[in-house]
PDB file of C-alpha atoms and ligand atoms in Angstrom:
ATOM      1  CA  UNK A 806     -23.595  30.637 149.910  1.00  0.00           C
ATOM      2  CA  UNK A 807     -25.159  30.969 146.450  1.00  0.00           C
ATOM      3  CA  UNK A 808     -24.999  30.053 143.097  1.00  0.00           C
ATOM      4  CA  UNK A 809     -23.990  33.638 142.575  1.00  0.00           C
ATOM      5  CA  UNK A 810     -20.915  33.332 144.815  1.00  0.00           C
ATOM      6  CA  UNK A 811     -17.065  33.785 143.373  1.00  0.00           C
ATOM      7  CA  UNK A 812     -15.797  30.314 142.551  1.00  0.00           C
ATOM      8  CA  UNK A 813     -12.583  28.909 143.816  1.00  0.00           C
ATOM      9  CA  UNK A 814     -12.205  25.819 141.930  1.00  0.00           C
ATOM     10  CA  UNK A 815      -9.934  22.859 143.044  1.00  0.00           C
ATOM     11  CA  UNK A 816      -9.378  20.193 140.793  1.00  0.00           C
ATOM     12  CA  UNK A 817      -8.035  16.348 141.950  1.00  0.00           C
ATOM     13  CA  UNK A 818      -7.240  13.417 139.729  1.00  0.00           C
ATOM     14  CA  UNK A 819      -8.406   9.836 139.543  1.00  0.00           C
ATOM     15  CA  UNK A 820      -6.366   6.907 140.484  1.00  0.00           C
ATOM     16  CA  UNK A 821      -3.118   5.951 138.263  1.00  0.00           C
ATOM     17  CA  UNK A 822      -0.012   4.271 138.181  1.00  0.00           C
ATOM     18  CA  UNK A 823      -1.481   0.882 140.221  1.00  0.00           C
ATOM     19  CA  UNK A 824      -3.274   2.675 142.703  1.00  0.00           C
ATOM     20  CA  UNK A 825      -6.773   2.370 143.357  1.00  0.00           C
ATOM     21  CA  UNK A 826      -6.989   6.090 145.181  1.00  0.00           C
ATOM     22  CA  UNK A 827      -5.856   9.167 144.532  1.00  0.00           C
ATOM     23  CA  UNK A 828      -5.285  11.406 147.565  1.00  0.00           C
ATOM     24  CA  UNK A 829      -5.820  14.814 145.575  1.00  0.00           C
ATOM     25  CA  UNK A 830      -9.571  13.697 144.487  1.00  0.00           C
ATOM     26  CA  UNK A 831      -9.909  12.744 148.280  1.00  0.00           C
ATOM     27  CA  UNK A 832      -9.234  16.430 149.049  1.00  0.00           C
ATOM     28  CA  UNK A 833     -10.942  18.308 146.542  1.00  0.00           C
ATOM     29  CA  UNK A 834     -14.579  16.156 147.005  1.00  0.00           C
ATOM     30  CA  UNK A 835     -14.428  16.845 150.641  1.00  0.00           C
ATOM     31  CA  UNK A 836     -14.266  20.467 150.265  1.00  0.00           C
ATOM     32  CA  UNK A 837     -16.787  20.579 147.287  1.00  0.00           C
ATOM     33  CA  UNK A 838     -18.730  23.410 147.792  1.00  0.00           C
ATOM     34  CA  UNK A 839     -17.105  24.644 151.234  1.00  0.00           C
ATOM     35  CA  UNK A 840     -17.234  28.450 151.549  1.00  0.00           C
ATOM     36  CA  UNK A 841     -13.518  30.460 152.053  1.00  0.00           C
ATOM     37  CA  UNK A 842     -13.736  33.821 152.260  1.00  0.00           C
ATOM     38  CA  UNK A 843     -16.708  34.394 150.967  1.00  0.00           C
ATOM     39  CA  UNK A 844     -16.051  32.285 147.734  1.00  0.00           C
ATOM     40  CA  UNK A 845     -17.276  28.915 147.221  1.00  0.00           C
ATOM     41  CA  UNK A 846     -15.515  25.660 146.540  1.00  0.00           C
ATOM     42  CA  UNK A 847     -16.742  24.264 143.436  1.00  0.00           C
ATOM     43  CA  UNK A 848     -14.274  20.591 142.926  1.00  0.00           C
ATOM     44  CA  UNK A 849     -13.714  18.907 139.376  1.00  0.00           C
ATOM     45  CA  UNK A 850     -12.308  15.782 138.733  1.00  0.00           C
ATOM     46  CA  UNK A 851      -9.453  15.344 136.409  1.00  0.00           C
ATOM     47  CA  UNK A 852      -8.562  12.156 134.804  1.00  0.00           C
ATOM     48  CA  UNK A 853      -5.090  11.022 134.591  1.00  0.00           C
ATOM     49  CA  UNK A 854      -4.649  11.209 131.109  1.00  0.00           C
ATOM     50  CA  UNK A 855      -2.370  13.694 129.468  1.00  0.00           C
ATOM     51  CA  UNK A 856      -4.651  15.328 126.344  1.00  0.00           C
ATOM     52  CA  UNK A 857      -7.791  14.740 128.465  1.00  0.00           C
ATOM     53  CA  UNK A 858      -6.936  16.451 131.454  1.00  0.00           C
ATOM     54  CA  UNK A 859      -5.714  19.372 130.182  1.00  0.00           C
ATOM     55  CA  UNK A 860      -8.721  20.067 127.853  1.00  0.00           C
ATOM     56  CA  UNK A 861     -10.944  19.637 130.713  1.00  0.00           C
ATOM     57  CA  UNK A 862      -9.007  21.801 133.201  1.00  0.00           C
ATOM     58  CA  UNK A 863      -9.771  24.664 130.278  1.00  0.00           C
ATOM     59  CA  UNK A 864     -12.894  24.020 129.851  1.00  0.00           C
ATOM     60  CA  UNK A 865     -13.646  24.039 133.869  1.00  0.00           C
ATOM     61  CA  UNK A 866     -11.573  27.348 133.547  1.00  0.00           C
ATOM     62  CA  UNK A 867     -14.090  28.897 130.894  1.00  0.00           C
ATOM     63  CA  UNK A 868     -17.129  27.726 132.282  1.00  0.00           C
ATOM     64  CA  UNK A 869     -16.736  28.014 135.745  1.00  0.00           C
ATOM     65  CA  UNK A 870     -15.204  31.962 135.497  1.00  0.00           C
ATOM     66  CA  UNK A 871     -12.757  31.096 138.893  1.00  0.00           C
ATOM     67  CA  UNK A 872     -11.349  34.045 140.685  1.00  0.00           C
ATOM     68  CA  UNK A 873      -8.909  31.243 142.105  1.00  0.00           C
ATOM     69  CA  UNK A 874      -7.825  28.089 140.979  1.00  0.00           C
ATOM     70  CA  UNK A 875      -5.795  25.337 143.197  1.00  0.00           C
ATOM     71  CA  UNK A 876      -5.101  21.917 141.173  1.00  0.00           C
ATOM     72  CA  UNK A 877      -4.453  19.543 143.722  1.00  0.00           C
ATOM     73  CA  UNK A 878      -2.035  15.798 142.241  1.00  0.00           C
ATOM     74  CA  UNK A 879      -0.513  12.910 144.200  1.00  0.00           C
ATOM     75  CA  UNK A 880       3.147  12.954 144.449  1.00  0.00           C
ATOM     76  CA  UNK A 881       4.556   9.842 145.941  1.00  0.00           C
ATOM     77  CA  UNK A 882       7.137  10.122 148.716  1.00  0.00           C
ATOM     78  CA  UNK A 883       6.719  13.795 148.811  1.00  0.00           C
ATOM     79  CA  UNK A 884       6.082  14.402 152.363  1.00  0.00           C
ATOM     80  CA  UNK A 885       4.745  17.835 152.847  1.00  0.00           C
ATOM     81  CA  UNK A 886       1.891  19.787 151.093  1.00  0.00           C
ATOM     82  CA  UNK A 887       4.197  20.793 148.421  1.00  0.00           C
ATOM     83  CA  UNK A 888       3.530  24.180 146.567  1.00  0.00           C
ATOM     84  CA  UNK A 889       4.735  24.276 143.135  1.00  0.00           C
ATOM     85  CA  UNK A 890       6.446  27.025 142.156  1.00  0.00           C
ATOM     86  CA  UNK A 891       6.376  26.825 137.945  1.00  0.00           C
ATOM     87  CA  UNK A 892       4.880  24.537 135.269  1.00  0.00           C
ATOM     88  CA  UNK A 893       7.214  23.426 132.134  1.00  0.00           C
ATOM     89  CA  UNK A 894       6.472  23.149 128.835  1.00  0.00           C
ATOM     90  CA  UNK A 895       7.088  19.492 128.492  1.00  0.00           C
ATOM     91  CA  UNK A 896       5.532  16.074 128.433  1.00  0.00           C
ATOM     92  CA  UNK A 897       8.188  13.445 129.030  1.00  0.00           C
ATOM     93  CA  UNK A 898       6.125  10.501 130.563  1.00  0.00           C
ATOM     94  CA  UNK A 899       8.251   7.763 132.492  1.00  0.00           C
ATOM     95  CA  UNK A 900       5.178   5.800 132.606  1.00  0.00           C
ATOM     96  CA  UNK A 901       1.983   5.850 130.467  1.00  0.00           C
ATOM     97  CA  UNK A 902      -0.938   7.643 131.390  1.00  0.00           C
ATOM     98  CA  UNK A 903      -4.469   5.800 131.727  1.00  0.00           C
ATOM     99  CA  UNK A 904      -5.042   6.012 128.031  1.00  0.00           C
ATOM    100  CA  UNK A 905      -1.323   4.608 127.409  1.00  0.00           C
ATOM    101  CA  UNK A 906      -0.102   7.589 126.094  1.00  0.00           C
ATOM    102  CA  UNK A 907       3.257   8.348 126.913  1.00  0.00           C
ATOM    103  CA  UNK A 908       4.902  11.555 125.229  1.00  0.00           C
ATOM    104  CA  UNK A 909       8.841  12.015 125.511  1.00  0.00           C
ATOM    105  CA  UNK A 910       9.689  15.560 125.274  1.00  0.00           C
ATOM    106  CA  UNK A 911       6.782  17.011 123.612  1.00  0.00           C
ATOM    107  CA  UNK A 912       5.643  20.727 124.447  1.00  0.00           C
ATOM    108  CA  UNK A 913       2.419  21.112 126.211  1.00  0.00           C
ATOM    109  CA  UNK A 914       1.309  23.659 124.092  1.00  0.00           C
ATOM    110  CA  UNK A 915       3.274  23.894 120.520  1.00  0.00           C
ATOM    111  CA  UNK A 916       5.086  27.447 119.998  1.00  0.00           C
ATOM    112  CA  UNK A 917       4.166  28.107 123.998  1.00  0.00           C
ATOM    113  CA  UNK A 918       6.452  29.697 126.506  1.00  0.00           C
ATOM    114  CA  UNK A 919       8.865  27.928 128.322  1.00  0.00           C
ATOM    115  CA  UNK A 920       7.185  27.976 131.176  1.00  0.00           C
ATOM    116  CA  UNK A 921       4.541  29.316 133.473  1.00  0.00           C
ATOM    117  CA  UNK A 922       4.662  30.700 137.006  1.00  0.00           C
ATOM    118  CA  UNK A 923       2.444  29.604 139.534  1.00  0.00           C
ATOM    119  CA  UNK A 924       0.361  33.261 140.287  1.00  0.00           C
ATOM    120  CA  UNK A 925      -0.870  32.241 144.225  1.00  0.00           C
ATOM    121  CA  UNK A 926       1.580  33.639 147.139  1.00  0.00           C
ATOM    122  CA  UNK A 927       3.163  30.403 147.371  1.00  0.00           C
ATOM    123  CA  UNK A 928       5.544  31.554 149.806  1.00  0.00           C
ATOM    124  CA  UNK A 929       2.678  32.980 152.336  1.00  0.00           C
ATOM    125  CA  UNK A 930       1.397  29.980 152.214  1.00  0.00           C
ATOM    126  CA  UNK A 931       3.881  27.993 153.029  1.00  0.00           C
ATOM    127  CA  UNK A 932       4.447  30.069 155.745  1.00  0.00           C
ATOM    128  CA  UNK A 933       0.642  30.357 156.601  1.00  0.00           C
ATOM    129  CA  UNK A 934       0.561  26.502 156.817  1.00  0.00           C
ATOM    130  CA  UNK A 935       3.564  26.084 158.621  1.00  0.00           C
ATOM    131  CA  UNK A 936       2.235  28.588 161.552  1.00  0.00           C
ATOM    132  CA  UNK A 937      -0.943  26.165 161.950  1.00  0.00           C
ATOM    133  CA  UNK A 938       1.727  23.744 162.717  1.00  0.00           C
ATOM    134  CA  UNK A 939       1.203  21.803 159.493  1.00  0.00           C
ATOM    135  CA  UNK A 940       4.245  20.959 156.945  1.00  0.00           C
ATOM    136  CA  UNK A 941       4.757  22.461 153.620  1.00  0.00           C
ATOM    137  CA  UNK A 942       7.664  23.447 151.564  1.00  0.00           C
ATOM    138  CA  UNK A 943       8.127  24.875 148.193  1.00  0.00           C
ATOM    139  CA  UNK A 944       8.602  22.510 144.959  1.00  0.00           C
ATOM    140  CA  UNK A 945      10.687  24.110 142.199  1.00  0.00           C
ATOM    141  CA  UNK A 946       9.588  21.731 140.022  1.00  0.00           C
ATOM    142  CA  UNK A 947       6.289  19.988 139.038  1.00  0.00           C
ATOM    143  CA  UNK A 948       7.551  17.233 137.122  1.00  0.00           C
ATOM    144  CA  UNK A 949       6.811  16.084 133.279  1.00  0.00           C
ATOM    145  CA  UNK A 950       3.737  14.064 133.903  1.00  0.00           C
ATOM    146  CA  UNK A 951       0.287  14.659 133.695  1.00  0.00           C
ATOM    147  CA  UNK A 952      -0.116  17.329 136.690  1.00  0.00           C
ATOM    148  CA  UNK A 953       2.552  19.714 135.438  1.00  0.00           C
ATOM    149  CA  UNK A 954       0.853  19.449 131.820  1.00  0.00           C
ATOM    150  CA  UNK A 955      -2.440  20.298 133.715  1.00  0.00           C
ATOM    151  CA  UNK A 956      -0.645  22.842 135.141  1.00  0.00           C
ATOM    152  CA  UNK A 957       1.194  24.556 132.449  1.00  0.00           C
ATOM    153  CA  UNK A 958      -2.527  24.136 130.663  1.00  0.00           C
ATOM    154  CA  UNK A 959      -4.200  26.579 133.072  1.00  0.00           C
ATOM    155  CA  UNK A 960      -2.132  29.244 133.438  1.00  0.00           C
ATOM    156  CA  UNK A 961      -1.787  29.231 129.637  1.00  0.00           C
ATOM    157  CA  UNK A 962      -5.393  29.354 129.283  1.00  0.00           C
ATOM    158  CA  UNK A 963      -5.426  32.092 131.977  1.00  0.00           C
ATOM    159  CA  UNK A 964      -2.142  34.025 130.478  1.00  0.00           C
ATOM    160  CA  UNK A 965      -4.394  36.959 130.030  1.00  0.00           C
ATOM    161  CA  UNK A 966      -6.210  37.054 133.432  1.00  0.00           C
ATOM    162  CA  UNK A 967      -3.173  37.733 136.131  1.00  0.00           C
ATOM    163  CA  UNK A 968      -6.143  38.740 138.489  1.00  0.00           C
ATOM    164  CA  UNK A 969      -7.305  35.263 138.756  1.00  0.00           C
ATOM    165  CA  UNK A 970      -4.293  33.385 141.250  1.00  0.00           C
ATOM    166  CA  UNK A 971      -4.073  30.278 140.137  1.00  0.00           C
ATOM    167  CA  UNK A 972      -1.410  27.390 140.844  1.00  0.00           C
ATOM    168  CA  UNK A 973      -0.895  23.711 141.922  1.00  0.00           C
ATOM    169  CA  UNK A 974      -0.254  21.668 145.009  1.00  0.00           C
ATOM    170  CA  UNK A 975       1.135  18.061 145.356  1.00  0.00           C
ATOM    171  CA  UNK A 976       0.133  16.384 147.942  1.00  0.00           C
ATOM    172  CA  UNK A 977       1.866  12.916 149.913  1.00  0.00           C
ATOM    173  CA  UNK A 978       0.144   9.407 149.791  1.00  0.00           C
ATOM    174  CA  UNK A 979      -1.980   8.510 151.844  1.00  0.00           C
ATOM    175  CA  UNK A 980      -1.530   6.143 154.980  1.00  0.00           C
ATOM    176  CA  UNK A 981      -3.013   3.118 153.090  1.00  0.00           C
ATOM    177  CA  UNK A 982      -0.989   3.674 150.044  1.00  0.00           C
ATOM    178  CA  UNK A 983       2.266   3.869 151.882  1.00  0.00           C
ATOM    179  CA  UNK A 984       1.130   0.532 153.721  1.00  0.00           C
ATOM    180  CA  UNK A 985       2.182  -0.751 150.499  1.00  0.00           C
ATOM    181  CA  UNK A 986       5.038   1.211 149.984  1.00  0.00           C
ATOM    182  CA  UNK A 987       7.626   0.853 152.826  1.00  0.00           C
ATOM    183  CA  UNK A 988       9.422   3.748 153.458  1.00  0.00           C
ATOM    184  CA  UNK A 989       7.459   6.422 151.705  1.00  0.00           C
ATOM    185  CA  UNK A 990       5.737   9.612 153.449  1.00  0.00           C
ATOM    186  CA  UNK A 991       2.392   9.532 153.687  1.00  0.00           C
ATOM    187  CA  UNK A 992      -0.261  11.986 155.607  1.00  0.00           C
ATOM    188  CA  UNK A 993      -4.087  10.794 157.071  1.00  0.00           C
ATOM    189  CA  UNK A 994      -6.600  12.491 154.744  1.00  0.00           C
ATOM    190  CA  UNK A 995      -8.182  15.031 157.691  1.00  0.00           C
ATOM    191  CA  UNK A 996      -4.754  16.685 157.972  1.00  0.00           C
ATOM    192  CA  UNK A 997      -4.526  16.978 153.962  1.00  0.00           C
ATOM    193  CA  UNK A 998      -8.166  18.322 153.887  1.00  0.00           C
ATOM    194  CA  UNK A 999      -7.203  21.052 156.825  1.00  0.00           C
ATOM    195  CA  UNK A1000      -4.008  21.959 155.066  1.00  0.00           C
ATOM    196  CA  UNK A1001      -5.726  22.517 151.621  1.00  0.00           C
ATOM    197  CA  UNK A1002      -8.383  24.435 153.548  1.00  0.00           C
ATOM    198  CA  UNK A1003      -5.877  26.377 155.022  1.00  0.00           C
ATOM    199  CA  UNK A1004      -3.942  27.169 151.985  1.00  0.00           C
ATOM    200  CA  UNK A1005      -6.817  28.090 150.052  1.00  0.00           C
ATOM    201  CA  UNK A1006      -7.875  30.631 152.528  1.00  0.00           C
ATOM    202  CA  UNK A1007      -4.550  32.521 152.479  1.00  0.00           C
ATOM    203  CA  UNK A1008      -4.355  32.001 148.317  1.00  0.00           C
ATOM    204  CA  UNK A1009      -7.694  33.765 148.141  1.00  0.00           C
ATOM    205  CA  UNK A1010      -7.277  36.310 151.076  1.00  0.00           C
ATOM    206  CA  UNK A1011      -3.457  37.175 150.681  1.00  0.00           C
ATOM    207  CA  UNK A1012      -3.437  41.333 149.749  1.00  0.00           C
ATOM    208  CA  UNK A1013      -0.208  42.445 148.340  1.00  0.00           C
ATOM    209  CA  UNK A1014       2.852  40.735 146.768  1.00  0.00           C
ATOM    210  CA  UNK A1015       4.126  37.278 148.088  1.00  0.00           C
ATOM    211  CA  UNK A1016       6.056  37.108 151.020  1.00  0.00           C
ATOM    212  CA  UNK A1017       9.479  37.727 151.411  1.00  0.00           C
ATOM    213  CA  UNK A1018      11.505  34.411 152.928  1.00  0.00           C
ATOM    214  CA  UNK A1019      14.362  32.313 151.307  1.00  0.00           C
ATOM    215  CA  UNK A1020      12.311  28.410 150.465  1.00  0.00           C
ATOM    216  CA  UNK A1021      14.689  27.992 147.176  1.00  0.00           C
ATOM    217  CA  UNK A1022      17.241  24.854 146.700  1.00  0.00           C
ATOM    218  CA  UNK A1023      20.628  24.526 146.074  1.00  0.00           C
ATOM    219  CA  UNK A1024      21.216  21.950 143.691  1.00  0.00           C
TER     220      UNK A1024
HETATM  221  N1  PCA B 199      -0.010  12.923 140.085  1.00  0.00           N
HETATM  222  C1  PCA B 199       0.631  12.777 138.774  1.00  0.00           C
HETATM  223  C2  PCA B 199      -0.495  12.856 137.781  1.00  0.00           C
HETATM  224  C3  PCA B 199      -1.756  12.712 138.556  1.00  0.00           C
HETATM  225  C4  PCA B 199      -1.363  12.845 139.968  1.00  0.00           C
HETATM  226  O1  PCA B 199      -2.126  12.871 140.925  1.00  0.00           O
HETATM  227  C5  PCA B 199       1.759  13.784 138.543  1.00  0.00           C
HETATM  228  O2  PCA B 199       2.376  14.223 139.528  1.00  0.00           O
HETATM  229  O3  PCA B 199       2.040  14.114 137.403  1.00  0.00           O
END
């Protein structure tokens, strides 16, 4: 690997809402600068603050020229590695970010689209990770917190580069966070590192269109 590799970059966030880790940082710094498929990891963190984080996932996006981007975020009591399919253009915070911001129904990006769609094969790799015997499912929705305003931030800022597949994963809590949350899901960091591994291989190797397979909800 060299500095002149392609750059998959995979983004985490810092700690929030009372927790003191953040399972999607956890991920991303382990795999800093792992090679897949000939490309090289190159992992930015992201901090949980609505205006903040979405400036810096655009700058990282301009700077770092990704041929693949994964944003990795914590979503509690999720149990799976959860694929998101789209990103909104809302902010409607049920609790403030780490700067105590807390937008109710404000667009992402004024005069933006509605929404975004996520451009990895999300469906090949949910069935890619489900093959390796690991559990993932399809999200249809992101939420209206910070990760699906980082979210809807990168594929606006990469609205006129469909080559470059970029989307976002939520990921469970981990094993000590769900110590103090009876009840919830949770998932030991090696499995989460394997399955991002995994799914980053298959979003940068996939040829073709996504696969074919029913993962939608009925409300
Ligand atoms: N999860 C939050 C923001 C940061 C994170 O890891 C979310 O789902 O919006």
């Amino acid at each position: 690997m060299t500095e002149n590799d392609a750059v998959i970059l995979l983004t985490g966030f810092e700690p929030f809402g009372g927790e003191l880790i953040n399972p999607s940082w956890e991920v991303a710094r382990a795999l800093d600068g792992a090679p897949i498929a000939g490309a090289r990891v190159v992992a930015q963190l992201l901090p949980c603050r609505f205006r903040a984080a979405g400036e810096a996932m655009q700058r990282f996006v301009a700077e770092l020229r990704p041929v693949c981007v994964l944003a990795l975020g914590q979503a509690s009591g999720r149990a799976d590695f959860s694929i998101e399919r789209v990103a909104i253009n809302v902010d409607d915070a049920r609790i403030p970010d780490n700067d105590g911001a807390q937008p109710i129904d404000e667009p992402v990006v004024a005069e933006g689209p509605a929404g975004y769609f996520s451009t990895l094969p999300i469906k090949a790799m949910v069935a890619g990770l489900r093959a390796a015997g690991l559990p993932a499912s399809v999200s249809q929705s992101a939420g209206t917190f910070v990760c699906n305003h980082v979210f809807y931030s990168l594929m606006h800022s990469l609205r006129q580069h469909p080559d470059v597949r970029a989307g976002f994963m939520h990921l469970p809590l981990l094993p000590a966070q769900a110590s103090r949350h009876p009840g919830l899901a949770c998932m030991p960091l090696p499995l989460m590192i394997e399955g991002v591994r995994q799914a980053l291989r298959i979003a940068a190797t996939h040829q073709g269109g996504d696969a074919v397979q029913a993962e939608g909800q009925i409300a």
